[in-house]
Amino acid sequence: MTRRLRRLRARLLGRRDDGRAVIEFIFLGILMLLPLLYLVLTMARLQAASFSASLAGREAGRAFVTARYDEEGLARAQAAAALAFGDFSFDQGAAVAVTCDGRPCLRPEGSVTSVATIEVRLPLLPDFIADHVPSSVTVTSTHVASVDRFVAR
C-alpha cells in the first residue's frame, strides 16, 4: 500500500509544477523588460536633445553671421534655433544665447558664439516624484562662427 501511495503522491506533486515555468518566464521577463524599456526611452530622448542642441547652436551661429545687421542677426539666430528645436519636439525648455567678441558683432573676422541649451524632462515621471528628485537633464551645445573677412556690410 505504501508503494501505491508513494506513486500517487509523486504523480500529484509532479502535476502541480506543470505550467509554472511559463508563468515564471513571463513574470520575470516583464519584470526585467520594463526597466530596460525605460532606459531605452530615456537614452533616446537624451540623444535627440543632443542632436537638437548641436543643430540649433550651429544654425543659430550661421544665421547670425550671414545677416547684415546685429539686430537682424539676432532675430535670424532665434528663428533658426526655434526651427532646430522644433524638428526634435523641444519647443519648451529650449533656448539659444548669442554673444560676440566685440562691437559691432558683424565686423570682419569677428567671432560669434552661440550656446543652445535644452532642459530634458525624464519620460514617464509623475509630477509628485519630480517635485522631490531631480527629474531633468540639461544638454548644452556651443558653436563659434566667424564673420567673413571680405563681405561688405
mmCIF file of C-alpha atoms in Angstrom:
data_model
loop_
_atom_site.group_PDB
_atom_site.id
_atom_site.type_symbol
_atom_site.label_atom_id
_atom_site.label_comp_id
_atom_site.label_asym_id
_atom_site.label_seq_id
_atom_site.Cartn_x
_atom_site.Cartn_y
_atom_site.Cartn_z
ATOM 1 C CA MET A 1 0.000 0.000 0.000
ATOM 2 C CA THR A 2 2.810 2.344 0.718
ATOM 3 C CA ARG A 3 4.151 1.931 -2.812
ATOM 4 C CA ARG A 4 0.825 2.945 -4.285
ATOM 5 C CA LEU A 5 0.644 5.984 -2.044
ATOM 6 C CA ARG A 6 4.163 6.999 -2.991
ATOM 7 C CA ARG A 7 3.393 6.700 -6.702
ATOM 8 C CA LEU A 8 0.140 8.577 -6.334
ATOM 9 C CA ARG A 9 1.861 11.257 -4.301
ATOM 10 C CA ALA A 10 4.697 11.558 -6.873
ATOM 11 C CA ARG A 11 2.151 11.931 -9.692
ATOM 12 C CA LEU A 12 0.184 14.589 -7.870
ATOM 13 C CA LEU A 13 3.261 16.550 -6.863
ATOM 14 C CA GLY A 14 4.681 16.275 -10.359
ATOM 15 C CA ARG A 15 1.495 17.679 -11.860
ATOM 16 C CA ARG A 16 1.472 20.684 -9.548
ATOM 17 C CA ASP A 17 4.569 22.117 -11.255
ATOM 18 C CA ASP A 18 3.196 21.706 -14.759
ATOM 19 C CA GLY A 19 2.889 25.128 -16.418
ATOM 20 C CA ARG A 20 4.680 27.102 -13.733
ATOM 21 C CA ALA A 21 7.803 27.613 -15.809
ATOM 22 C CA VAL A 22 5.836 29.521 -18.420
ATOM 23 C CA ILE A 23 4.283 31.800 -15.787
ATOM 24 C CA GLU A 24 7.657 32.398 -14.127
ATOM 25 C CA PHE A 25 9.254 33.150 -17.505
ATOM 26 C CA ILE A 26 6.563 35.680 -18.402
ATOM 27 C CA PHE A 27 6.646 37.342 -14.973
ATOM 28 C CA LEU A 28 10.434 37.611 -14.863
ATOM 29 C CA GLY A 29 10.574 38.664 -18.497
ATOM 30 C CA ILE A 30 8.211 41.559 -17.890
ATOM 31 C CA LEU A 31 9.957 42.440 -14.646
ATOM 32 C CA MET A 32 13.287 42.706 -16.464
ATOM 33 C CA LEU A 33 11.930 44.206 -19.687
ATOM 34 C CA LEU A 34 10.240 47.261 -18.158
ATOM 35 C CA PRO A 35 13.416 48.862 -16.727
ATOM 36 C CA LEU A 36 15.240 48.125 -19.973
ATOM 37 C CA LEU A 37 12.452 49.749 -21.978
ATOM 38 C CA TYR A 38 12.543 52.825 -19.712
ATOM 39 C CA LEU A 39 16.310 53.067 -20.142
ATOM 40 C CA VAL A 40 15.989 52.924 -23.929
ATOM 41 C CA LEU A 41 13.275 55.623 -23.919
ATOM 42 C CA THR A 42 15.369 57.884 -21.696
ATOM 43 C CA MET A 43 18.532 57.448 -23.724
ATOM 44 C CA ALA A 44 16.649 58.079 -26.978
ATOM 45 C CA ARG A 45 15.238 61.336 -25.607
ATOM 46 C CA LEU A 46 18.675 62.468 -24.389
ATOM 47 C CA GLN A 47 20.231 61.615 -27.747
ATOM 48 C CA ALA A 48 17.532 63.603 -29.540
ATOM 49 C CA ALA A 49 18.281 66.551 -27.238
ATOM 50 C CA SER A 50 21.972 66.252 -28.038
ATOM 51 C CA PHE A 51 21.292 66.326 -31.783
ATOM 52 C CA SER A 52 18.852 69.201 -31.413
ATOM 53 C CA ALA A 53 21.200 71.333 -29.285
ATOM 54 C CA SER A 54 24.079 70.760 -31.686
ATOM 55 C CA LEU A 55 21.956 71.633 -34.706
ATOM 56 C CA ALA A 56 20.395 74.684 -33.044
ATOM 57 C CA GLY A 57 23.749 76.111 -31.946
ATOM 58 C CA ARG A 58 25.325 75.605 -35.351
ATOM 59 C CA GLU A 59 22.397 77.011 -37.316
ATOM 60 C CA ALA A 60 21.990 79.994 -34.983
ATOM 61 C CA GLY A 61 25.655 80.894 -35.448
ATOM 62 C CA ARG A 62 25.457 80.540 -39.218
ATOM 63 C CA ALA A 63 22.256 82.567 -39.424
ATOM 64 C CA PHE A 64 23.763 85.344 -37.299
ATOM 65 C CA VAL A 65 26.985 85.772 -39.279
ATOM 66 C CA THR A 66 25.143 85.918 -42.623
ATOM 67 C CA ALA A 67 22.927 88.827 -41.550
ATOM 68 C CA ARG A 68 23.544 92.479 -42.499
ATOM 69 C CA TYR A 69 22.919 93.994 -39.060
ATOM 70 C CA ASP A 70 23.291 92.794 -35.472
ATOM 71 C CA GLU A 71 19.565 93.100 -34.727
ATOM 72 C CA GLU A 72 18.650 91.171 -37.858
ATOM 73 C CA GLY A 73 21.266 88.567 -36.981
ATOM 74 C CA LEU A 74 19.802 88.022 -33.528
ATOM 75 C CA ALA A 75 16.290 87.572 -34.948
ATOM 76 C CA ARG A 76 17.591 85.164 -37.585
ATOM 77 C CA ALA A 77 19.546 83.187 -34.983
ATOM 78 C CA GLN A 78 16.456 82.844 -32.768
ATOM 79 C CA ALA A 79 14.345 81.721 -35.736
ATOM 80 C CA ALA A 80 16.941 79.161 -36.886
ATOM 81 C CA ALA A 81 17.277 77.759 -33.366
ATOM 82 C CA ALA A 82 13.493 77.543 -32.978
ATOM 83 C CA LEU A 83 13.299 75.501 -36.186
ATOM 84 C CA ALA A 84 16.042 73.150 -34.981
ATOM 85 C CA PHE A 85 14.381 72.717 -31.584
ATOM 86 C CA GLY A 86 11.022 72.117 -33.240
ATOM 87 C CA ASP A 87 12.429 69.400 -35.509
ATOM 88 C CA PHE A 88 13.083 67.266 -32.424
ATOM 89 C CA SER A 89 9.963 68.393 -30.475
ATOM 90 C CA PHE A 90 11.811 70.525 -27.934
ATOM 91 C CA ASP A 91 9.554 73.562 -28.102
ATOM 92 C CA GLN A 92 9.587 74.124 -24.324
ATOM 93 C CA GLY A 93 12.670 74.300 -22.145
ATOM 94 C CA ALA A 94 14.983 75.175 -25.036
ATOM 95 C CA ALA A 95 16.872 78.431 -25.563
ATOM 96 C CA VAL A 96 19.769 79.851 -27.531
ATOM 97 C CA ALA A 97 22.098 82.677 -26.478
ATOM 98 C CA VAL A 98 24.326 84.555 -28.901
ATOM 99 C CA THR A 99 27.393 86.523 -27.783
ATOM 100 C CA CYS A 100 30.059 88.387 -29.712
ATOM 101 C CA ASP A 101 33.737 89.024 -29.080
ATOM 102 C CA GLY A 102 33.418 92.762 -29.743
ATOM 103 C CA ARG A 103 31.255 95.558 -31.091
ATOM 104 C CA PRO A 104 29.832 95.603 -33.670
ATOM 105 C CA CYS A 105 29.279 91.872 -33.817
ATOM 106 C CA LEU A 106 29.360 91.619 -37.590
ATOM 107 C CA ARG A 107 32.741 93.249 -38.171
ATOM 108 C CA PRO A 108 35.233 91.444 -40.454
ATOM 109 C CA GLU A 109 36.904 88.459 -38.760
ATOM 110 C CA GLY A 110 34.743 88.799 -35.652
ATOM 111 C CA SER A 111 33.584 85.676 -33.863
ATOM 112 C CA VAL A 112 30.070 84.903 -32.708
ATOM 113 C CA THR A 113 29.407 82.262 -30.058
ATOM 114 C CA SER A 114 26.002 80.612 -29.892
ATOM 115 C CA VAL A 115 25.071 78.433 -26.932
ATOM 116 C CA ALA A 116 21.994 76.193 -27.226
ATOM 117 C CA THR A 117 20.534 74.777 -24.012
ATOM 118 C CA ILE A 118 17.766 72.202 -23.650
ATOM 119 C CA GLU A 119 16.180 71.074 -20.386
ATOM 120 C CA VAL A 120 15.100 67.456 -20.951
ATOM 121 C CA ARG A 121 12.461 66.032 -18.609
ATOM 122 C CA LEU A 122 12.787 62.337 -17.945
ATOM 123 C CA PRO A 123 9.940 60.411 -19.605
ATOM 124 C CA LEU A 124 7.003 58.903 -17.717
ATOM 125 C CA LEU A 125 7.938 60.540 -14.416
ATOM 126 C CA PRO A 126 4.892 61.714 -12.422
ATOM 127 C CA ASP A 127 4.833 65.238 -11.023
ATOM 128 C CA PHE A 128 4.722 64.151 -7.381
ATOM 129 C CA ILE A 129 8.059 62.368 -7.855
ATOM 130 C CA ALA A 130 9.513 65.169 -9.973
ATOM 131 C CA ASP A 131 8.889 67.605 -7.108
ATOM 132 C CA HIS A 132 11.255 65.696 -4.808
ATOM 133 C CA VAL A 133 14.014 64.288 -7.008
ATOM 134 C CA PRO A 134 15.940 65.701 -9.983
ATOM 135 C CA SER A 135 13.747 64.933 -12.962
ATOM 136 C CA SER A 136 15.528 66.672 -15.802
ATOM 137 C CA VAL A 137 18.872 66.734 -17.551
ATOM 138 C CA THR A 138 20.368 69.829 -19.161
ATOM 139 C CA VAL A 139 22.009 69.400 -22.562
ATOM 140 C CA THR A 140 24.189 72.249 -23.862
ATOM 141 C CA SER A 141 25.994 72.847 -27.142
ATOM 142 C CA THR A 142 28.383 75.669 -28.052
ATOM 143 C CA HIS A 143 29.231 76.774 -31.580
ATOM 144 C CA VAL A 144 31.664 79.501 -32.618
ATOM 145 C CA ALA A 145 31.163 81.054 -36.052
ATOM 146 C CA SER A 146 33.457 83.619 -37.610
ATOM 147 C CA VAL A 147 32.325 86.575 -39.662
ATOM 148 C CA ASP A 148 33.698 86.545 -43.186
ATOM 149 C CA ARG A 149 36.565 88.958 -43.796
ATOM 150 C CA PHE A 150 35.540 90.048 -47.291
ATOM 151 C CA VAL A 151 31.768 90.516 -47.009
ATOM 152 C CA ALA A 152 30.693 94.137 -47.405
ATOM 153 C CA ARG A 153 28.048 95.193 -44.938
#
